Coordinates of C-alpha atoms in Angstrom, one line a residue:
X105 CA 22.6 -3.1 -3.4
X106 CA 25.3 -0.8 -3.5
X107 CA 25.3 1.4 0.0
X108 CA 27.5 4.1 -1.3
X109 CA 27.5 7.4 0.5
X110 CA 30.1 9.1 -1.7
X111 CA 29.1 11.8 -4.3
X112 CA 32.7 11.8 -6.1
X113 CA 36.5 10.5 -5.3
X114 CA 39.5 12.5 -5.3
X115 CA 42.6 11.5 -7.5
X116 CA 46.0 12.6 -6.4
X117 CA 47.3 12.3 -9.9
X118 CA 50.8 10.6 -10.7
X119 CA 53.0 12.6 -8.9
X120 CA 53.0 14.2 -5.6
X121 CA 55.3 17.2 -6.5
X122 CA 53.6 20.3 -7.6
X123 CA 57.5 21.4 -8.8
X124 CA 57.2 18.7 -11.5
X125 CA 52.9 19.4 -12.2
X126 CA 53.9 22.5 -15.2
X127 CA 56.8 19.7 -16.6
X128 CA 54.0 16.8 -16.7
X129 CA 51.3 19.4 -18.0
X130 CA 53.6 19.8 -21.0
X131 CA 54.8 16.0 -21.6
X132 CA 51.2 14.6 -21.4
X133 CA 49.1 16.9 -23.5
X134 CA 52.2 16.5 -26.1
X135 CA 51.8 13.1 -25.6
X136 CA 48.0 12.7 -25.9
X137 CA 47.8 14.6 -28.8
X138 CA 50.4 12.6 -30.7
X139 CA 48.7 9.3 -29.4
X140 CA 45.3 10.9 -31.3
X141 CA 47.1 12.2 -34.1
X142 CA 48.9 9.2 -34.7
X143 CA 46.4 7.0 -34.7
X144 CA 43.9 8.7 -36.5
X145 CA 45.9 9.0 -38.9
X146 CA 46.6 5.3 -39.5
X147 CA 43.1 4.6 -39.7
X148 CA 42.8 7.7 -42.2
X149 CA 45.9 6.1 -44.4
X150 CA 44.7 2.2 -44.2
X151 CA 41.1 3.3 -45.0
X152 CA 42.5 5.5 -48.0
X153 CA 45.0 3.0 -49.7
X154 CA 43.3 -0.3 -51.2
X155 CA 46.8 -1.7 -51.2
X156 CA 46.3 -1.7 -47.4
X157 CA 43.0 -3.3 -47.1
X158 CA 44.0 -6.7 -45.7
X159 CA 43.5 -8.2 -42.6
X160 CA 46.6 -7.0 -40.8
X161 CA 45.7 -3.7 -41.5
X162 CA 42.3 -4.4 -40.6
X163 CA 43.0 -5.2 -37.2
X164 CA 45.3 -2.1 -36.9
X165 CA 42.4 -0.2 -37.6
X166 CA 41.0 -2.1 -34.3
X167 CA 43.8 -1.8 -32.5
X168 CA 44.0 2.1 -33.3
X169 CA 40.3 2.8 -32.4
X170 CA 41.3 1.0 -28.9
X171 CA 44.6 3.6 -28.5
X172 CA 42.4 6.1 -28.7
X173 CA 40.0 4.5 -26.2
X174 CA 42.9 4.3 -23.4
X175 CA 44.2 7.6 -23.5
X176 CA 40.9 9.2 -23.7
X177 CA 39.6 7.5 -20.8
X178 CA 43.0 8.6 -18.7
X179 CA 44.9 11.1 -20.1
X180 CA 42.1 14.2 -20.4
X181 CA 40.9 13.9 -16.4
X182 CA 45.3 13.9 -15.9
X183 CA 45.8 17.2 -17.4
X184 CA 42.2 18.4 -15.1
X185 CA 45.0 17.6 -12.6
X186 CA 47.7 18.8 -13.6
X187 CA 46.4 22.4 -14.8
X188 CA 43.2 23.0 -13.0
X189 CA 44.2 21.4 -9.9
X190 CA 40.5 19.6 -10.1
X191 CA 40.7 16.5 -8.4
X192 CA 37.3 15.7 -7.6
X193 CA 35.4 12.8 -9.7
X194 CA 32.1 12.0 -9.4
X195 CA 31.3 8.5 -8.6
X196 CA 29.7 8.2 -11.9
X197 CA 32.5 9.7 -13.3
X198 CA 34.8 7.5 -12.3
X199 CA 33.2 4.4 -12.8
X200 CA 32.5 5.3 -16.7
X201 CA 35.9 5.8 -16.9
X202 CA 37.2 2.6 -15.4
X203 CA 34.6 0.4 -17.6
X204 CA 36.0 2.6 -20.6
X205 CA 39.2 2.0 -19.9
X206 CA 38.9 -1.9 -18.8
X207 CA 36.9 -2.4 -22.1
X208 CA 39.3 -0.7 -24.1
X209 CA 42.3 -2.9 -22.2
X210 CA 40.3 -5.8 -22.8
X211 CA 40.2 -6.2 -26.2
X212 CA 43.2 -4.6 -26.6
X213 CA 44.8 -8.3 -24.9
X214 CA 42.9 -10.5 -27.2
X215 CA 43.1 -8.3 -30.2
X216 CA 46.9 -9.0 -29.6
X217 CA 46.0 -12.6 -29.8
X218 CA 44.1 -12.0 -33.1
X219 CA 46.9 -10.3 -34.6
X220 CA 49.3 -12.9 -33.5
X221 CA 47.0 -16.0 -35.1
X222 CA 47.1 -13.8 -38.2
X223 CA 50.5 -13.4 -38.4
X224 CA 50.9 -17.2 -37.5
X225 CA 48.8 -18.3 -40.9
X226 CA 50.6 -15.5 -43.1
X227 CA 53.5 -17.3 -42.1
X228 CA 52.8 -20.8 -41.3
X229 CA 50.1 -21.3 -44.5
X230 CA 50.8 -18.7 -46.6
X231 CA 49.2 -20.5 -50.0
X232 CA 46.0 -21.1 -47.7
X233 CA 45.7 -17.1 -45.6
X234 CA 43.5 -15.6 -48.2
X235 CA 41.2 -18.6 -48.0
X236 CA 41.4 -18.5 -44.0
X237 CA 41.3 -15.1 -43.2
X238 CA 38.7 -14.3 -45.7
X239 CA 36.4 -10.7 -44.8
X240 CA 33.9 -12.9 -42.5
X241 CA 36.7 -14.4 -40.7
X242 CA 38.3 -11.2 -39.9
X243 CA 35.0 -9.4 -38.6
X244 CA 34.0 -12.1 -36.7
X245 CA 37.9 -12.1 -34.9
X246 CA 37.7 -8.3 -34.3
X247 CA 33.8 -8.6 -33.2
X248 CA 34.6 -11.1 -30.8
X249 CA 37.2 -9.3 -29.6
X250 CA 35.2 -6.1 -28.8
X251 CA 32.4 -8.3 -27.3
X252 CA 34.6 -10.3 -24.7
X253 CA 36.6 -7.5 -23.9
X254 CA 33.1 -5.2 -22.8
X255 CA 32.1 -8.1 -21.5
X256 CA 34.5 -8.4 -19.1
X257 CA 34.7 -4.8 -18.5
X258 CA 30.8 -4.9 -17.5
X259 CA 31.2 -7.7 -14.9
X260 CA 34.1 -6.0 -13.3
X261 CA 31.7 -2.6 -13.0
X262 CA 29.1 -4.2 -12.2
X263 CA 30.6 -5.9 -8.9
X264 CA 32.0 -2.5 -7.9
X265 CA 28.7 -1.0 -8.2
X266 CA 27.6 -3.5 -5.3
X267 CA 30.6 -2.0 -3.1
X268 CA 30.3 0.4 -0.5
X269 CA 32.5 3.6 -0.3
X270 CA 31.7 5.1 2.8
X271 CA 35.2 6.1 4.5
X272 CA 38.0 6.6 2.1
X273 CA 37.5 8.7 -0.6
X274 CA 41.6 9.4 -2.3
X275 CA 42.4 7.0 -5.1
X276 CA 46.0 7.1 -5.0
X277 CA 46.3 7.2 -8.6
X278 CA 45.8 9.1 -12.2
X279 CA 42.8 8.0 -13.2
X280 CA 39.5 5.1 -12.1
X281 CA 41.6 2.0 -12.4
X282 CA 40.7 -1.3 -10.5
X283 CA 43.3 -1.9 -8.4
X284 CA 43.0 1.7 -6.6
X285 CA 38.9 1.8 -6.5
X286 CA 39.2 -1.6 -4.9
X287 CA 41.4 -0.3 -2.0
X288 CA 38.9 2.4 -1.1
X289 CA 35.8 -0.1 -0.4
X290 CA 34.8 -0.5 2.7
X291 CA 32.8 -3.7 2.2
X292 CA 34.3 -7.1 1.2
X293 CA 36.2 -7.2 -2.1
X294 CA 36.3 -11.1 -2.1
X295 CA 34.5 -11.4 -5.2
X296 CA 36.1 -8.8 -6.9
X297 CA 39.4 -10.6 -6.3
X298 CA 37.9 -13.8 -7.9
X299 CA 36.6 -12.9 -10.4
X300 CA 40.1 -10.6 -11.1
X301 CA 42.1 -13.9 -10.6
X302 CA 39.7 -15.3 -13.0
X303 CA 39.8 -13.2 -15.5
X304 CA 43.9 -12.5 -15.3
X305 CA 43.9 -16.3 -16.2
X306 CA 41.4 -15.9 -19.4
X307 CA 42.4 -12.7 -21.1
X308 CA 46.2 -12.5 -19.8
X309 CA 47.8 -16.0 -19.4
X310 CA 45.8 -17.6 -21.8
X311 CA 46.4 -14.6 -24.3
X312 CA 49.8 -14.6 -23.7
X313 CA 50.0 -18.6 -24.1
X314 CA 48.0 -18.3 -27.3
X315 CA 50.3 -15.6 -28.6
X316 CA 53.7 -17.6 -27.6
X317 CA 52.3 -20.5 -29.2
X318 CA 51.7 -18.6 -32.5
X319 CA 55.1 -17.1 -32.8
X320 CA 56.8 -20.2 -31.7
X321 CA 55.4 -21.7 -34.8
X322 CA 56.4 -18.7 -36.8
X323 CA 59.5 -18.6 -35.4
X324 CA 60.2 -22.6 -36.1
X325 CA 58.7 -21.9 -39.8
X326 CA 61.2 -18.9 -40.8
X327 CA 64.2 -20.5 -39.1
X328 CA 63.5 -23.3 -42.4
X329 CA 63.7 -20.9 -44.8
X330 CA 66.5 -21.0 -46.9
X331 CA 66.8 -17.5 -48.6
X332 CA 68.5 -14.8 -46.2
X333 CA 66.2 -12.1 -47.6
X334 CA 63.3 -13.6 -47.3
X335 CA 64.0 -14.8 -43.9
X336 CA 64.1 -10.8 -43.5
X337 CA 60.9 -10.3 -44.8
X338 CA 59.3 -12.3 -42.7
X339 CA 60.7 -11.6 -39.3
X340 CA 60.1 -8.0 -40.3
X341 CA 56.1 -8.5 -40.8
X342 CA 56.3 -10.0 -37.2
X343 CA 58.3 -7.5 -35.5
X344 CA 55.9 -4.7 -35.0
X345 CA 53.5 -6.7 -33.2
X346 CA 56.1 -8.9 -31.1
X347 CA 57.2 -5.1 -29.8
X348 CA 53.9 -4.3 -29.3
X349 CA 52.8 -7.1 -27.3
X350 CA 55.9 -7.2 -25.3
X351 CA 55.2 -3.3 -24.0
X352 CA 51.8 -4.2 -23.7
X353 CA 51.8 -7.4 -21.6
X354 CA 54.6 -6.5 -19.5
X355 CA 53.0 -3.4 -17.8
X356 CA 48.8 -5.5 -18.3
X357 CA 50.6 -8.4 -16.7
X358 CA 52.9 -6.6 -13.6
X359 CA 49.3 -4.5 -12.6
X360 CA 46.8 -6.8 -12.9
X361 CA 48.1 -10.2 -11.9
X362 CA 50.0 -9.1 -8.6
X363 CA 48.7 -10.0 -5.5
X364 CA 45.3 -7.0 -4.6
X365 CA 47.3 -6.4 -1.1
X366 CA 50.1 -4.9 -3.1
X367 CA 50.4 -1.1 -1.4
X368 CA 53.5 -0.4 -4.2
X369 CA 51.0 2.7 -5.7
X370 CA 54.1 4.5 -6.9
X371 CA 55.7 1.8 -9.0
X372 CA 52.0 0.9 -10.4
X373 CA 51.1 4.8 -11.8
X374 CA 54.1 4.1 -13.4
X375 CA 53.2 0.5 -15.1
X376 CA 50.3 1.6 -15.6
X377 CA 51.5 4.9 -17.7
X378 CA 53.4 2.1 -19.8
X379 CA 50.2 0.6 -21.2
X380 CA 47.9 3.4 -21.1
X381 CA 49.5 6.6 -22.2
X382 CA 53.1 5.3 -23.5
X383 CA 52.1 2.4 -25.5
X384 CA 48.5 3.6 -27.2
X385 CA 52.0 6.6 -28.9
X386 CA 54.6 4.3 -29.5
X387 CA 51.9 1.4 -32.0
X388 CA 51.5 3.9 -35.1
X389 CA 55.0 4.8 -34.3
X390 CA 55.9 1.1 -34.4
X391 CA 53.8 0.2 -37.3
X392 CA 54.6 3.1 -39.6
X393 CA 58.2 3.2 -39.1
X394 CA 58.8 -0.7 -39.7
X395 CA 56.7 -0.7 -42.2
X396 CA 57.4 0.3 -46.2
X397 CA 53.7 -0.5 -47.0
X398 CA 52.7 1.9 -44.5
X399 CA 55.5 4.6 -45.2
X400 CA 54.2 4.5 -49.0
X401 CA 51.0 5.3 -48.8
X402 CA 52.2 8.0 -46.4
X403 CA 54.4 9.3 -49.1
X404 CA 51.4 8.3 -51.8
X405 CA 48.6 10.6 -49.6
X406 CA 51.1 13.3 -49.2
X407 CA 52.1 13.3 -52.5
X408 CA 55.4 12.3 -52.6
X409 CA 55.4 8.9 -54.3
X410 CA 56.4 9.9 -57.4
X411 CA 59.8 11.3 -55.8
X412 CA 60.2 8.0 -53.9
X413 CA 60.3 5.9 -57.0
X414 CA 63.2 8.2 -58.5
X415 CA 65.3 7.7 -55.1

């Protein structure tokens, strides 16, 4: 039973210099409403265009919806920080917002997978990808996704709901992550660190194996091709999720897969900005820029398609 005798944490934000709190006020409401804005309107464009309804685009949508997720669950209780100096969060509070968060991280990391396995038949079987990622296929990929990655989230809650936080009450961090919480309890974290361990090894490594796999296959395939241009093409379908994923992993893989005595706080409000602030902007970014499906239906919603055609 959890023996808690705290009523809310207090959370010292990402920086401990109030000179730099107006600056950061600024930057991060800037950046969560372009991280909202962005991806909303992705979804808005791919749902609009029926040129864009295919599974690629599909899973954006997912991946989109998660964005959205992540900075919602960090970013809003930052700038409570930041501008109203409120650091409190209740204990309810905070562990809504770490399962939110987890969830959302979750499935973000096998999502990644998904995408990469559906970049790996567009490329590797491309006379056979309508046939294997048919509608079913697609929601069933996405679904399980969402279910593993809430999953996961809601066994990692639940063991810190069996914690006791009795003495310490500072999370040295932005928002309920669970490296920090861990740090505060005062009973044993042993299982916790398993099932951590355990879990790095399922969603992370084996993700990231998974999606190596895939684009060593991809890779192998385009280096065959003949043609120059369409060499191009298909390295360019790729690249917006290999830049993806490497963001992504790098910061997932530094936070969650060090040692739990790591006391390097500083360095991990950083990673951890990386993945869930930095990363939920730069994927519309990423995927409309590189993209001229994308950048058409922009033009096409905004009506400017017909001025396209004539340049």
């Amino acid at each position: 039973m959890n023996q808690t005798d705290l009523k809310e944490f207090l959370l010292i934000g990402l920086s401990k210099h109030p000179s730099l709190e107006p600056t950061l006020s600024f930057i991060f409401f800037f950046i969560y409403l372009m991280a909202l804005v962005g991806n909303v309107l992705i979804t808005i464009i791919i749902s609009a265009d029926p040129r864009l309804h295919t599974p690629m685009y599909f899973f954006l949508i997912n991946l989109s919806v998660l964005d959205i997720c992540c900075t919602t669950a960090a970013i809003p209780k930052m700038l409570d920080i930041l501008i109203m100096k409120r650091m409190a969060i209740s204990y309810s509070g905070c562990i809504s917002q770490l399962y939110l968060f987890t969830a959302a991280l979750s499935t973000e990391l096998i999502l990644l997978t998904v995408m990469a396995y559906d970049r790996y038949v567009a490329i590797c079987f491309p006379l056979r990808y309508t046939v294997i990622m048919n509608r079913m296929a697609c929601v069933l990929l996405a679904g399980s996704a969402w279910v593993l990655g809430c999953a996961n989230s809601l066994t990692h809650t639940s063991l810190i709901l069996k914690l006791s936080f009795c003495d310490e009450d500072t999370i040295d961090h932005f928002f309920c992550e669970i490296p920090p919480v861990l740090k505060l309890a005062s009973s044993n974290t042993f299982v916790n660190d398993v099932v951590i361990v355990a879990s790095d090894v399922l969603l992370g490594m084996i993700c990231f194996l998974l999606t190596a796999v895939s684009y060593t296959y991809i890779i192998s395939t385009i280096m065959k091709i003949r043609s120059a241009e369409k060499k191009k093409k298909a390295f360019s379908t790729c690249a917006s999720h290999m830049t993806v994923v490497s963001i992504f992993y790098g910061g997932v893989i530094y936070t969650y897969v060090r040692p739990a005595f790591s006391d390097k706080m500083e360095a991990d409000k950083v990673v951890s900005a990386m993945y869930a602030i930095i990363s939920p902007v730069l994927n519309p970014v990423i995927y409309s820029l590189r993209n001229k499906e994308v950048i058409n239906a922009i033009k096409k919603i905004f009506g400017k398609q017909t001025l396209s055609q004539r340049t």
